[in-house]
Structures are given as structure tokens and as C-alpha cells.
Tab-separated table of C-alpha atoms in Angstrom:
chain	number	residue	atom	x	y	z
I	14	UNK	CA	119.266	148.273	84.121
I	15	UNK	CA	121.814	145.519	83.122
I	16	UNK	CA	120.698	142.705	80.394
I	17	UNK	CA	120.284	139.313	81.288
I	18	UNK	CA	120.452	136.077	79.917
I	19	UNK	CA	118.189	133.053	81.303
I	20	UNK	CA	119.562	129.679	80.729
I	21	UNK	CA	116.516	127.793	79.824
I	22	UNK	CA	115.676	124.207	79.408
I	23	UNK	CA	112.165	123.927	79.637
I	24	UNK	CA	112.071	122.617	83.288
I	25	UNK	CA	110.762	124.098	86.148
I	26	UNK	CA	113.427	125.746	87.687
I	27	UNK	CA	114.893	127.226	84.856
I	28	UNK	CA	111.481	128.743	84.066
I	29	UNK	CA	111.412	129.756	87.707
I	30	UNK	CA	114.172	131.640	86.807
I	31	UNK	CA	112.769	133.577	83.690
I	32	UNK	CA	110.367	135.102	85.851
I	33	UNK	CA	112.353	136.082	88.847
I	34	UNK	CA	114.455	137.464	85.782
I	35	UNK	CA	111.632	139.357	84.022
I	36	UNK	CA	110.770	140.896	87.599
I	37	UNK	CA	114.435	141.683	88.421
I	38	UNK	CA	115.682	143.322	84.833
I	39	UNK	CA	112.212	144.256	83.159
I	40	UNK	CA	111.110	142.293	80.280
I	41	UNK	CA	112.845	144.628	78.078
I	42	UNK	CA	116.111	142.800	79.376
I	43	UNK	CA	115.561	139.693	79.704
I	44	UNK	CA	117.415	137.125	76.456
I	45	UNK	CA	117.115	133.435	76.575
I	46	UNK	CA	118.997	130.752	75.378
I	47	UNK	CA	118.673	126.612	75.416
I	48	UNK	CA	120.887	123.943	74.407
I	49	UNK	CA	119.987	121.598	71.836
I	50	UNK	CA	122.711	118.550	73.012
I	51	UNK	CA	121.094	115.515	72.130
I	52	UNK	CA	118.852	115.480	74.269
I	53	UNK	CA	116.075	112.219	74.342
I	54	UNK	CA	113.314	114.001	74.792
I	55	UNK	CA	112.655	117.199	71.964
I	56	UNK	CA	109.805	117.528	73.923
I	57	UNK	CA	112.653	120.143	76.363
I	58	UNK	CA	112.893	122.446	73.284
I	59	UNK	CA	109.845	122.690	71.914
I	60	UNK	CA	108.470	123.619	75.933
I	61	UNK	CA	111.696	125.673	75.953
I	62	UNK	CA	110.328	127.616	72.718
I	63	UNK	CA	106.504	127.957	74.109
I	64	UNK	CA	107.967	129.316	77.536
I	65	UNK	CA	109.548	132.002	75.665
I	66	UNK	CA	106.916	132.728	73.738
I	67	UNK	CA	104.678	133.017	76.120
I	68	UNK	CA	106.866	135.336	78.648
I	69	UNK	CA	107.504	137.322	75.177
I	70	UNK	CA	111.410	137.262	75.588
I	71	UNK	CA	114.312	136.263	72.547
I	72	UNK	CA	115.236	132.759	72.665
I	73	UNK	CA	118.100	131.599	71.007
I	74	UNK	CA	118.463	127.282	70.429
I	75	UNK	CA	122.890	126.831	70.748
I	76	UNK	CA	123.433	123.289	69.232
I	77	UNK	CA	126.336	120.948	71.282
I	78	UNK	CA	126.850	117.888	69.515
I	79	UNK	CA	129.721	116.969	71.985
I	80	UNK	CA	127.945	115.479	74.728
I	81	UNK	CA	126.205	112.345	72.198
I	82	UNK	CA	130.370	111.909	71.106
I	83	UNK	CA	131.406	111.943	74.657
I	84	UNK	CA	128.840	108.880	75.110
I	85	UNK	CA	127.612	106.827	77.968
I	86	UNK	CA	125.086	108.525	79.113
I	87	UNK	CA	121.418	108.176	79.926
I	88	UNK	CA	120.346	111.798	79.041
I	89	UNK	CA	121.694	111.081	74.835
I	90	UNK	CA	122.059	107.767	74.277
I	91	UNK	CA	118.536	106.068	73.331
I	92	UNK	CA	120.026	102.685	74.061
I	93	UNK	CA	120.405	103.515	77.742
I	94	UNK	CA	117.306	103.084	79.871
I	95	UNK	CA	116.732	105.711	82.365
I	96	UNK	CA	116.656	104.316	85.874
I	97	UNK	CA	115.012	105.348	89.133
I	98	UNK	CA	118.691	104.355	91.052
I	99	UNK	CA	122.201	105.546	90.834
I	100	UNK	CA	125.196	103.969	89.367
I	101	UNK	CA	127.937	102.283	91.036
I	102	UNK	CA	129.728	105.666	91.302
I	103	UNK	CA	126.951	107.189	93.694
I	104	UNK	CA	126.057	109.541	90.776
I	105	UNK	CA	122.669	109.394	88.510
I	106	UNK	CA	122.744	107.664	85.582
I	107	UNK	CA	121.339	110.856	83.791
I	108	UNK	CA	125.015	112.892	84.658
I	109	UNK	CA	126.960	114.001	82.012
I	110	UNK	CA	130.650	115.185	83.108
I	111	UNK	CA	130.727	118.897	83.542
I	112	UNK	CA	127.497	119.374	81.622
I	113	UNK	CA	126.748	122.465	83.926
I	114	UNK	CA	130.071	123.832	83.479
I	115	UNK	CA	129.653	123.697	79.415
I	116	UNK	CA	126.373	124.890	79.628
I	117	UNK	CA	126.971	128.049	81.312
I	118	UNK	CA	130.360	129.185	79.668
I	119	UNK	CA	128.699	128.496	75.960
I	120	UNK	CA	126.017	130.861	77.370
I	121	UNK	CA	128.633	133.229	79.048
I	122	UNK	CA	130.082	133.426	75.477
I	123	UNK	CA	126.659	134.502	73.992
I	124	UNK	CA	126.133	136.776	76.616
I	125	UNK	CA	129.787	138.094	76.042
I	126	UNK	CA	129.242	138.260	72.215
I	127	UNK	CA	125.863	140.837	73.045
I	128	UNK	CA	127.184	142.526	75.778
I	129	UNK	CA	125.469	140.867	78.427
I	130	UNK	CA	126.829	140.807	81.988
I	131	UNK	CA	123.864	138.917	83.826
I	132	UNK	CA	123.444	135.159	83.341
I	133	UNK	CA	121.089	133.156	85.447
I	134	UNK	CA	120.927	129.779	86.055
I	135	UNK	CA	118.076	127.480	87.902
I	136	UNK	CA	120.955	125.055	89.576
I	137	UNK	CA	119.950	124.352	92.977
I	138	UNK	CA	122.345	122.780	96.132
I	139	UNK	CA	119.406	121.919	98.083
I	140	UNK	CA	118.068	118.801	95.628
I	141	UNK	CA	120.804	118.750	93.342
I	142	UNK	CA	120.107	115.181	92.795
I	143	UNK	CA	124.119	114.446	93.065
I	144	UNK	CA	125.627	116.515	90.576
I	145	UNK	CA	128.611	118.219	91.796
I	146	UNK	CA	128.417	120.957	88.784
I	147	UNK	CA	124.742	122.905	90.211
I	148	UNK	CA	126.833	123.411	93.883
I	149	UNK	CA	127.387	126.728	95.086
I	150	UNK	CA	131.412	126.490	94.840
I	151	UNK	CA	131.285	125.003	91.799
I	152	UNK	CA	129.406	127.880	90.311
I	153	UNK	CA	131.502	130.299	92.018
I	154	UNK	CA	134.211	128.636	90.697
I	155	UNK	CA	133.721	129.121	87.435
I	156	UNK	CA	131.939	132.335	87.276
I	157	UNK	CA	136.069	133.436	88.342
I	158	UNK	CA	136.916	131.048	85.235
I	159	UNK	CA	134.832	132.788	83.155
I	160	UNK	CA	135.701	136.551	84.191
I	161	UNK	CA	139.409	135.318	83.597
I	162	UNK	CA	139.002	133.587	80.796
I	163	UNK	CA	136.618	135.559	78.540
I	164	UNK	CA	137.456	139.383	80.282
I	165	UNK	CA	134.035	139.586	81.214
I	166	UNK	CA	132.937	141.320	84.213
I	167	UNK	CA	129.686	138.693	84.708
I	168	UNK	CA	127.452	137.328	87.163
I	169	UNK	CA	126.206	134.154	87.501
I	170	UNK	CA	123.002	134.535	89.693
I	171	UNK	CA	121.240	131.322	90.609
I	172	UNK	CA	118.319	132.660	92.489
I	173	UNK	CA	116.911	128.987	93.693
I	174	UNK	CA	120.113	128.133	95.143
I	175	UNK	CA	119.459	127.166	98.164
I	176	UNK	CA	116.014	126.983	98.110
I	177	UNK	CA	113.858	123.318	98.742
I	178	UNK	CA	111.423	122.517	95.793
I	179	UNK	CA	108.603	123.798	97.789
I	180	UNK	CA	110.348	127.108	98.291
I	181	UNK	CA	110.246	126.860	94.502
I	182	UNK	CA	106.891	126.345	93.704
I	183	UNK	CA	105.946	129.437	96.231
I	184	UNK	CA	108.563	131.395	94.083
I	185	UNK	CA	107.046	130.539	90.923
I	186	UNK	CA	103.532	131.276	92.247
I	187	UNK	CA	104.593	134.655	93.868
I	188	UNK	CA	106.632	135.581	90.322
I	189	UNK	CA	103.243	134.596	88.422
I	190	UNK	CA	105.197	131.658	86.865
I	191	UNK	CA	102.312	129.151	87.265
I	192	UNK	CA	101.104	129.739	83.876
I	193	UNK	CA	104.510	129.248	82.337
I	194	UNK	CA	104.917	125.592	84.422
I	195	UNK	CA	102.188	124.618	82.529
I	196	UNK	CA	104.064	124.573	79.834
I	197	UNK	CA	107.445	123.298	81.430
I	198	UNK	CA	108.786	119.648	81.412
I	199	UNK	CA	109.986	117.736	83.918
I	200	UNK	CA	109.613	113.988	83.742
I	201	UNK	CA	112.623	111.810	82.510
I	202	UNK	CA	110.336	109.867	80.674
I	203	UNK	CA	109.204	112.410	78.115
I	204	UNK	CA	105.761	111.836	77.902
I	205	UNK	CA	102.982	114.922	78.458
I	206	UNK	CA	100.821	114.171	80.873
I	207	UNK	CA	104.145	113.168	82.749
I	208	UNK	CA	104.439	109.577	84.130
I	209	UNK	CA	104.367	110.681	87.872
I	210	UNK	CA	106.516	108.017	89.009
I	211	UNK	CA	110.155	108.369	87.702
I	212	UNK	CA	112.545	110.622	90.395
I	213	UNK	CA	111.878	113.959	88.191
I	214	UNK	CA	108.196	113.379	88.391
I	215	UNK	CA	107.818	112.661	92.008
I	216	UNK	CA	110.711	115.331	93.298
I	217	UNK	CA	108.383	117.922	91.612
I	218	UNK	CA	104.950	116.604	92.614
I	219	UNK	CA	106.638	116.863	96.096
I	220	UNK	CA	107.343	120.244	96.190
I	221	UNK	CA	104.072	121.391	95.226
I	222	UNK	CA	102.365	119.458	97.582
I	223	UNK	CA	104.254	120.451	100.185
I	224	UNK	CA	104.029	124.081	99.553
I	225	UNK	CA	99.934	123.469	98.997
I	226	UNK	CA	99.768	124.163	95.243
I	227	UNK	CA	98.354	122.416	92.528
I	228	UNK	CA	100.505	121.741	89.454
I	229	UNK	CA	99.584	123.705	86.881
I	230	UNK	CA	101.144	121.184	84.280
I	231	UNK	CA	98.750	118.099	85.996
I	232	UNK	CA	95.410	120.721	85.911
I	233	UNK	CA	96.167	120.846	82.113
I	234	UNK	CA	95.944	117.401	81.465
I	235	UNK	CA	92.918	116.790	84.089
I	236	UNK	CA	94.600	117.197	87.369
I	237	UNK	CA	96.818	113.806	87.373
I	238	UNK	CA	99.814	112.083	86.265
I	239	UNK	CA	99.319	109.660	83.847
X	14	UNK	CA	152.355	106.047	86.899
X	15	UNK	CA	149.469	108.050	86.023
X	16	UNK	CA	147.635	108.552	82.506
X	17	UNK	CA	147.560	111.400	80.984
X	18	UNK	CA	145.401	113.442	78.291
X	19	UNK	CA	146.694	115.541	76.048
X	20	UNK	CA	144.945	118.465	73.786
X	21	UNK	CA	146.468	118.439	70.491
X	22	UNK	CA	145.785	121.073	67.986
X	23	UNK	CA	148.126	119.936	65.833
X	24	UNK	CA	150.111	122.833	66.284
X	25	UNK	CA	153.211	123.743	67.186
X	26	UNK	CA	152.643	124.128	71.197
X	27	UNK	CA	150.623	121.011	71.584
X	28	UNK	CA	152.637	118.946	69.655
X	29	UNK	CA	155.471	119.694	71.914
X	30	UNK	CA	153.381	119.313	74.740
X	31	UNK	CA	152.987	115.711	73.539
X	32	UNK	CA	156.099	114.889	73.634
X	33	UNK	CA	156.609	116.062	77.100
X	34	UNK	CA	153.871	114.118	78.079
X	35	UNK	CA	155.993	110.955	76.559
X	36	UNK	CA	158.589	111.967	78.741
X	37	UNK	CA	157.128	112.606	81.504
X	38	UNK	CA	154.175	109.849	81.180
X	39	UNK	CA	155.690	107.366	79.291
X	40	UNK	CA	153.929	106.623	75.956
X	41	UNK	CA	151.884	103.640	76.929
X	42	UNK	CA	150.036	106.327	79.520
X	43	UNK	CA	149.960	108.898	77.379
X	44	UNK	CA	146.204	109.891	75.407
X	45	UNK	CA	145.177	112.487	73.078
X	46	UNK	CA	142.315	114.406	71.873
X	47	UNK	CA	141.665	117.311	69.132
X	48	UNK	CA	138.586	118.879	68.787
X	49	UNK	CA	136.887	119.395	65.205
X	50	UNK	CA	134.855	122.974	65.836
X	51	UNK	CA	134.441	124.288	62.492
X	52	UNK	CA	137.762	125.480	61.900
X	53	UNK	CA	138.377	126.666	58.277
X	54	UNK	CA	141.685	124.727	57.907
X	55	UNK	CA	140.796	121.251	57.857
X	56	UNK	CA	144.332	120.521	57.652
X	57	UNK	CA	144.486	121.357	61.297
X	58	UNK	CA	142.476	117.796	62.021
X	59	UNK	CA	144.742	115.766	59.802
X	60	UNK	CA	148.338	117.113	61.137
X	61	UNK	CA	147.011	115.712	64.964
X	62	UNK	CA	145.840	112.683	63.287
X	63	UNK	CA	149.532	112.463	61.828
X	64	UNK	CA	151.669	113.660	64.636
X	65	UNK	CA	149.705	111.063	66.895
X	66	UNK	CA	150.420	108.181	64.435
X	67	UNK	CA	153.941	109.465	64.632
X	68	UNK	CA	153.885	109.394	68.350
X	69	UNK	CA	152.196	105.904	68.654
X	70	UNK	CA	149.384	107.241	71.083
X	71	UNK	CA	145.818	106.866	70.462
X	72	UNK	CA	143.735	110.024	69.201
X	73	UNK	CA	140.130	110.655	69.798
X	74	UNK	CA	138.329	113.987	67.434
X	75	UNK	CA	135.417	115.128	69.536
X	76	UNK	CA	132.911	117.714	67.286
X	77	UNK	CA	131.793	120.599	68.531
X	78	UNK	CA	129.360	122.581	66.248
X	79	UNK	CA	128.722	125.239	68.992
X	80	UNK	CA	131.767	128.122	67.695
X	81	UNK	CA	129.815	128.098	64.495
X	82	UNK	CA	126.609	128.583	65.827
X	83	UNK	CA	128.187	131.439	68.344
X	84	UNK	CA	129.371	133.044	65.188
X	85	UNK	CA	130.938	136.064	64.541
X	86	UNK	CA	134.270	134.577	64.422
X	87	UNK	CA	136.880	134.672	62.042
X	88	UNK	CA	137.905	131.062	63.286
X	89	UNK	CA	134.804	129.333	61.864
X	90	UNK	CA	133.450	131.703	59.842
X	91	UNK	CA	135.227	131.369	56.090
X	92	UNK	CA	133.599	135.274	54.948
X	93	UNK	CA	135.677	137.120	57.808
X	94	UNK	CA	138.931	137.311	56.607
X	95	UNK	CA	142.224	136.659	58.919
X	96	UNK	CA	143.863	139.900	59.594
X	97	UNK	CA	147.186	140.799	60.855
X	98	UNK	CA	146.178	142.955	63.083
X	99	UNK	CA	143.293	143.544	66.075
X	100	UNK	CA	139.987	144.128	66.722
X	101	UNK	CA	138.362	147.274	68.699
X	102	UNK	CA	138.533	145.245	71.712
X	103	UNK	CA	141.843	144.957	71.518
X	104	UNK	CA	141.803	140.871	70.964
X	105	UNK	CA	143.017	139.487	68.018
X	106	UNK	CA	140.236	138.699	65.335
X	107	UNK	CA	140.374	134.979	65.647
X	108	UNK	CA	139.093	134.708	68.847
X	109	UNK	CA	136.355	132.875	70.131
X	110	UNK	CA	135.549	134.343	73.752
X	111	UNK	CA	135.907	131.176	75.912
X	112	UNK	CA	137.146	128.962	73.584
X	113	UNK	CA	139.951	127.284	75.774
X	114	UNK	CA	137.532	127.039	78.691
X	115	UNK	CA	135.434	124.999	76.672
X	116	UNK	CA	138.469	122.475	74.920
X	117	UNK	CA	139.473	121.996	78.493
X	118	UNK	CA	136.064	120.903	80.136
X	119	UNK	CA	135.404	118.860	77.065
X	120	UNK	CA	138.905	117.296	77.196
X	121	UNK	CA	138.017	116.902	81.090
X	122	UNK	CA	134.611	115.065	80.476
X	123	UNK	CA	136.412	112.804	78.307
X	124	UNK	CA	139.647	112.446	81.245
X	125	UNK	CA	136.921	111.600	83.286
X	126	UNK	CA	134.916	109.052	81.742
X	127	UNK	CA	138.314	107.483	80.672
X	128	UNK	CA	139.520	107.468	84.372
X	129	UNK	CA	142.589	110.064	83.730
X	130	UNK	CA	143.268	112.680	85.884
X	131	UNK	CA	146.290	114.325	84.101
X	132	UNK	CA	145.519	117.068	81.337
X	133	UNK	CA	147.985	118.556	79.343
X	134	UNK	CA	147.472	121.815	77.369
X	135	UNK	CA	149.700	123.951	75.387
X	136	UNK	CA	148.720	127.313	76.436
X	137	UNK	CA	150.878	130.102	77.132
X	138	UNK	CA	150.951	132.912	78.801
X	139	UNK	CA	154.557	134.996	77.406
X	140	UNK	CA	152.975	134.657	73.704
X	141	UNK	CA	149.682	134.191	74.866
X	142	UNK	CA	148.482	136.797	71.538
X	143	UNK	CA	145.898	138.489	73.493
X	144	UNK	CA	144.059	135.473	74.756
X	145	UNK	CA	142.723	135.837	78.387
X	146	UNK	CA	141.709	131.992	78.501
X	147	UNK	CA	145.574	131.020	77.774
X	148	UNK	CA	146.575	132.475	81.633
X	149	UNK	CA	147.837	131.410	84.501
X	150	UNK	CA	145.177	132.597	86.327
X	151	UNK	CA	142.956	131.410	84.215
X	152	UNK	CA	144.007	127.653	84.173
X	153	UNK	CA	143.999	127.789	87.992
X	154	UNK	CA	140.248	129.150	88.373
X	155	UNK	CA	139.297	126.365	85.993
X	156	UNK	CA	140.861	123.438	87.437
X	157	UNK	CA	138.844	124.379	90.528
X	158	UNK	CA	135.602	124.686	88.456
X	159	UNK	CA	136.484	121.285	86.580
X	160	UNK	CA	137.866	119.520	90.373
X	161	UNK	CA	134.422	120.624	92.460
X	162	UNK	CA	132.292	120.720	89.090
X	163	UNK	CA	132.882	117.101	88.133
X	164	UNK	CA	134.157	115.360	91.185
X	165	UNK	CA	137.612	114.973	89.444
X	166	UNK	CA	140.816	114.631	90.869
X	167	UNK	CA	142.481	116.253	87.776
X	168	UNK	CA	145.617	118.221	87.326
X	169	UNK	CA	145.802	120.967	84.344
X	170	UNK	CA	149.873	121.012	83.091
X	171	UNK	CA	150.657	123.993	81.122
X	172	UNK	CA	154.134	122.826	80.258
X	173	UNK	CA	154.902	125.917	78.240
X	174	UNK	CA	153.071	128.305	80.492
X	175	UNK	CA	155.964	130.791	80.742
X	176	UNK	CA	158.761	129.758	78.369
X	177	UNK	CA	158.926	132.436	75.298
X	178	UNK	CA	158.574	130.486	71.821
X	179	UNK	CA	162.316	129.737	71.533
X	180	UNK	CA	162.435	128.498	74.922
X	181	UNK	CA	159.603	126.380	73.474
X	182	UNK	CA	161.433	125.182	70.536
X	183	UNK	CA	164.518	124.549	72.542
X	184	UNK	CA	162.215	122.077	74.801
X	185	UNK	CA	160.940	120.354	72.053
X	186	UNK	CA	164.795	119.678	70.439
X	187	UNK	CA	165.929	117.882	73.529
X	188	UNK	CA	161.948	116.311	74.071
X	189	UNK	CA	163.084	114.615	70.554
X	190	UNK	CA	159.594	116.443	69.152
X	191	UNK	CA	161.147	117.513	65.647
X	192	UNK	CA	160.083	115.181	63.759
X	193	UNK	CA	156.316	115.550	64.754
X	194	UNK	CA	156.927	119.583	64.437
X	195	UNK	CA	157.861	118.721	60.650
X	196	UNK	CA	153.787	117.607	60.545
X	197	UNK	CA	152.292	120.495	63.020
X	198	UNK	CA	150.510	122.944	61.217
X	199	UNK	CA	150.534	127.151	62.668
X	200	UNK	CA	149.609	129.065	59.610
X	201	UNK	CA	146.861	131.305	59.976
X	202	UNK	CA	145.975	131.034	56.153
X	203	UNK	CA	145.858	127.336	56.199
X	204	UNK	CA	148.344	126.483	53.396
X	205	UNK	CA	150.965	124.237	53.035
X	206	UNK	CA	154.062	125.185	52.803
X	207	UNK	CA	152.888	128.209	55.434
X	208	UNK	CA	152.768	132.065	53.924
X	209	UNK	CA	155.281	132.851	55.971
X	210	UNK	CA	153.596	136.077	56.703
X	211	UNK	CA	150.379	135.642	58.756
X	212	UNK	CA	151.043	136.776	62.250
X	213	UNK	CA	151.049	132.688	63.152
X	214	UNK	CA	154.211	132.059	60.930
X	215	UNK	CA	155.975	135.070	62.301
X	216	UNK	CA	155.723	134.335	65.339
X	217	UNK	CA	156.899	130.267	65.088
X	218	UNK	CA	159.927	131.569	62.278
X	219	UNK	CA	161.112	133.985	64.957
X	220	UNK	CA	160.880	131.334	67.754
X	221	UNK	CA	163.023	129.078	65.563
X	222	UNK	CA	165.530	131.828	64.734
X	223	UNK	CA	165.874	132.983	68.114
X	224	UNK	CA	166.527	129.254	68.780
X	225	UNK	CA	169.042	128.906	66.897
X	226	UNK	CA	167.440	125.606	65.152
X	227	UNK	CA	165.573	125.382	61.699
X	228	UNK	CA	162.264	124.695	61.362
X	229	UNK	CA	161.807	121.350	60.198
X	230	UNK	CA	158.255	122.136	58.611
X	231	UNK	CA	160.218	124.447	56.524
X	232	UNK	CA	163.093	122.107	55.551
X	233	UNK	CA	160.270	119.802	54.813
X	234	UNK	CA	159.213	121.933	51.753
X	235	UNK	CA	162.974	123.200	51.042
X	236	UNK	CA	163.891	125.419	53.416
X	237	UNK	CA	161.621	128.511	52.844
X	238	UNK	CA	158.165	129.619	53.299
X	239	UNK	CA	156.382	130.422	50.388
């Protein structure tokens, strides 16, 4: 069985992803990494770290100080408030330029450097949320970059593709992820309980309501968002 | 006329690519950026700083702490000595897997935000040492990832893509370049003048010879190597 290496940031997908991983390689093969790139809210890594833990896999924390130089955006720059809009340029506020693309060739290089082949990724075309870097071409794309570039005969597997949110949470509940998403992050905000009414909140309170499960991250603080 | 970004190491292949940029730009549309990863020779960071003074563009040094944190590499990691020869693997000791892949998506993250879409790299693929990220191929597969990824309506140059080094140092006599090659830095072992015998020197001194033209870093300290 091939080795794989999860992309994790603490969120739902991405921990999605873990446990389709876990059940497609074995535990046994299954590495982890998450960026550490400025982020606002720590609150990603330390969720990141208990995720991990808790589905007993390695997890490795890659600094990027780049994105914080790079400047002017939502996602590292305190000053910046977070919006519920878009910006003049139809994109979120919260984009960074090619912060997909960085992401997963830093973590093709890890994978390279331990003789990994199998990277996953929790991107999704279905609510990408208008960021051109989690679309299908784009990944496919660069996963030709990176077998170029590095001489590394890789996969990029992003298994919620083109699933909807819902399609997600049924996932996650078949993959017996839903104690794991109790320990994920979502909301832009960066508070635990989550605020429930910033885009992040209420595009994942969707999906599980519309696939008829209760969030296990709103049971553990009493059932509701803040 | 559009603006344009150039990568500058400080070396010998991005300098000249500078000053075909000049050329080809015009200097008022002309931008640079050189990226502070950890390498050993600081003196790297302070020849682009010069050879940008000299060429009256402005210069932006983005960090990246990643490479260090990747490790293993004898780039950023001052206990692993430079040798003159190669690896297991067949790739030369100093590389980082991916390293180009990520300069280039940086350098594009920072084209975009600035509003430039032309990106001008040094890379090579006649001396390209073993690198897979220097390709053709390569660059192509990439400037798809970075046009879908980002939204960007870039172009990668690789002026020196398939000239051999004296065909390089030919380009930058009659570019006017020179003078800036006088402050570009290639030795592997960091020193100034260069050792003259780390596979980096050999490979600019027989570039110059074959050119027929001396190498004005050399005359700079009296002719010689040390």
C-alpha cells in the first residue's frame, strides 16, 4: 500500500480527508502536515494538532512566513477585518494569490523528501467560495508541475472534489469522522463555540442540515452557535 | 508597454535576465524580487540588492523560512557540506526538490497583487545541473497552474532557456549587463573573490572562456580566482 500525506488545516474538509485517507491507505500510512502561515486564528493549529492526535497519525507543522510579507490580506493581516462580501475583484477578501498552489508543492516536497507518492487535499469545485486555486484544472495543473518539476511520480487526490457540503458531512459520517469535526474549525471569526453567522459558519451549518446531521462541533458546546 | 517582474538571485543568469528585461521592458516597467530562504551565503541577498541599485529598478526580498524547515538540504543547512559531485539520486546535493516552483508562485503572488503579468526567470535548461524544475516543460506546466490557479494573465520568459553559458555571456555583452555581472555572485562556497573551483565557478569561468570575454567579477579582484 502506497503512503500518503493529508494536507491538514484543521477544517472540515481537510479532516474529511484524513479519514477517507486512513480508510483508503490504513492508518499505518497515513502522514500529516499543516502550514503555520500567519494565520489569525492559532486556534487552526492547535485543532490541526488534536485531529491528529486523535486519528493517531504523524503531523508535521511547515512554517511559511511569505504570505504575512506578501500582505493585503484578510487571512494574516490583523488590521484587516474579515467581511461577509467580496472585494471589488469578485474574489473574497480572505484569498491569498496562489495560496493553494504553495500549499500543496511545499507538501509535495515533504512528501518527496519521505518518499511519499500520495498527497490529498480537501479543495472542493462545488463551493469553492471563488478561489480559482481548489478547481479541478488548476489542481491538475499543477500536479503535472509538480511531477516535472520535482521528478516525482505523485498524485494529488482530492476526494471532495466535486462533492456539495452535504455530500460532505454524509462522507464524514460514513468515514466515522464525526468525532474528529468536533474538534475541527471552521468559522472566520476564530472563536469556539463558532459565531454561526460569518460565510464559513453558515456554509457549514448548511451542509449538515441539509444532509440531516447534527454538528458534532455545536453538540460540544450545547448544540448551538454562539 | 507591459511591466514586468524579474527573479533575481543575484547571480549570474538572473542578472542577465535583468538586463534583458531593460531592453525589452524598458527600465521604468521593469521590477524585481529575490527571495531570502535561508541560504548560507548571505552575500547572495546583498549582490541583488547591488545589481538592482546599479540597474535603477526597485527590489523587493520576500522571506521564506520553509527550505529550512524542509531540511535536509545542503542549500540551507550550514553542517552538509557543498560537494562537487552528486547525490544517489543522481541530483546535485544542493537541491531543494521544488524549489523553483515555489520562487515562481511566490514571485507570481507578488506579479499579481502588483498588477504585472510579465515574469522573468533565469532558468535554463542546456546547463540546467540536474534540476528538473529549471525545464521547459516544466515552466510550461506551471504557467498553466499559476494562469487557472490565480486568475492571472501572466507570461513566464525564460530568456536563457536554451542558450549554453557562453551564449549567455555573449547576450549579456551586447544587453550592456557587465557591469552588474562584476557584482553577481555564483560561487558555491560563498567567498569573495570566488574559489574558482566549486562546480558553480567552473562552470561561469568556462562560459566566459568559451566566450571569448573576461569575467568582470574576476578583473574586479585582479584577474584571477583565488
Amino acid at each position: 500500500m502506497p503512503r500518503c500525506l493529508v494536507v491538514l488545516s484543521g477544517g472540515q474538509d481537510s479532516t474529511t480527508c484524513l479519514y477517507w485517507s486512513l480508510a483508503r491507505f490504513g492508518a499505518a500510512n497515513v502522514d500529516t502536515v499543516t502550514f503555520d502561515y500567519g494565520q489569525r486564528h492559532r486556534i487552526e493549529l492547535d485543532c490541526a494538532r488534536a485531529i491528529a492526535a486523535l486519528a493517531g497519525v504523524p503531523h508535521t507543522v511547515l512554517p511559511i512566513d511569505t504570505f504575512a510579507a506578501l500582505g493585503g490580506n484578510a487571512l494574516t493581516e490583523s488590521a484587516i477585518a474579515v467581511q461577509a462580501g467580496v472585494e471589488a475583484d469578485g474574489l473574497p477578501n480572505t484569498f491569498v494569490p496562489g495560496r493553494n498552489l504553495i500549499f500543496l508543492t511545499f507538501a509535495a516536497a515533504l512528501a518527496y523528501r519521505r518518499g511519499i507518492t500520495e498527497l490529498v487535499t480537501g479543495v472542493a469545485q462545488t463551493d469553492y467560495s471563488g478561489y480559482p486555486d481548489c478547481r479541478e484544472a488548476t489542481i491538475r495543473a499543477l500536479q503535472q508541475a509538480l511531477r516535472l518539476g520535482m521528478e516525482w511520480e505523485g498524485t494529488l487526490h482530492t476526494p471532495l472534489m466535486f462533492l456539495s457540503k452535504a455530500d460532505t458531512v454524509r462522507l464524514a459520517r460514513d468515514l466515522g469522522a464525526l468525532p474528529a469535526l468536533a474538534l475541527s474549525h471552521t468559522c472566520y471569526n476564530g472563536v469556539q463555540p463558532p459565531c454561526g453567522v460569518c460565510p464559513a459558519c453558515r456554509l457549514r451549518a448548511q451542509g449538515f442540515t441539509e444532509a440531516g446531521i447534527p454538528d458534532p462541533l455545536l453538540e460540544r458546546f450545547g448544540g448551538a452557535a454562539a
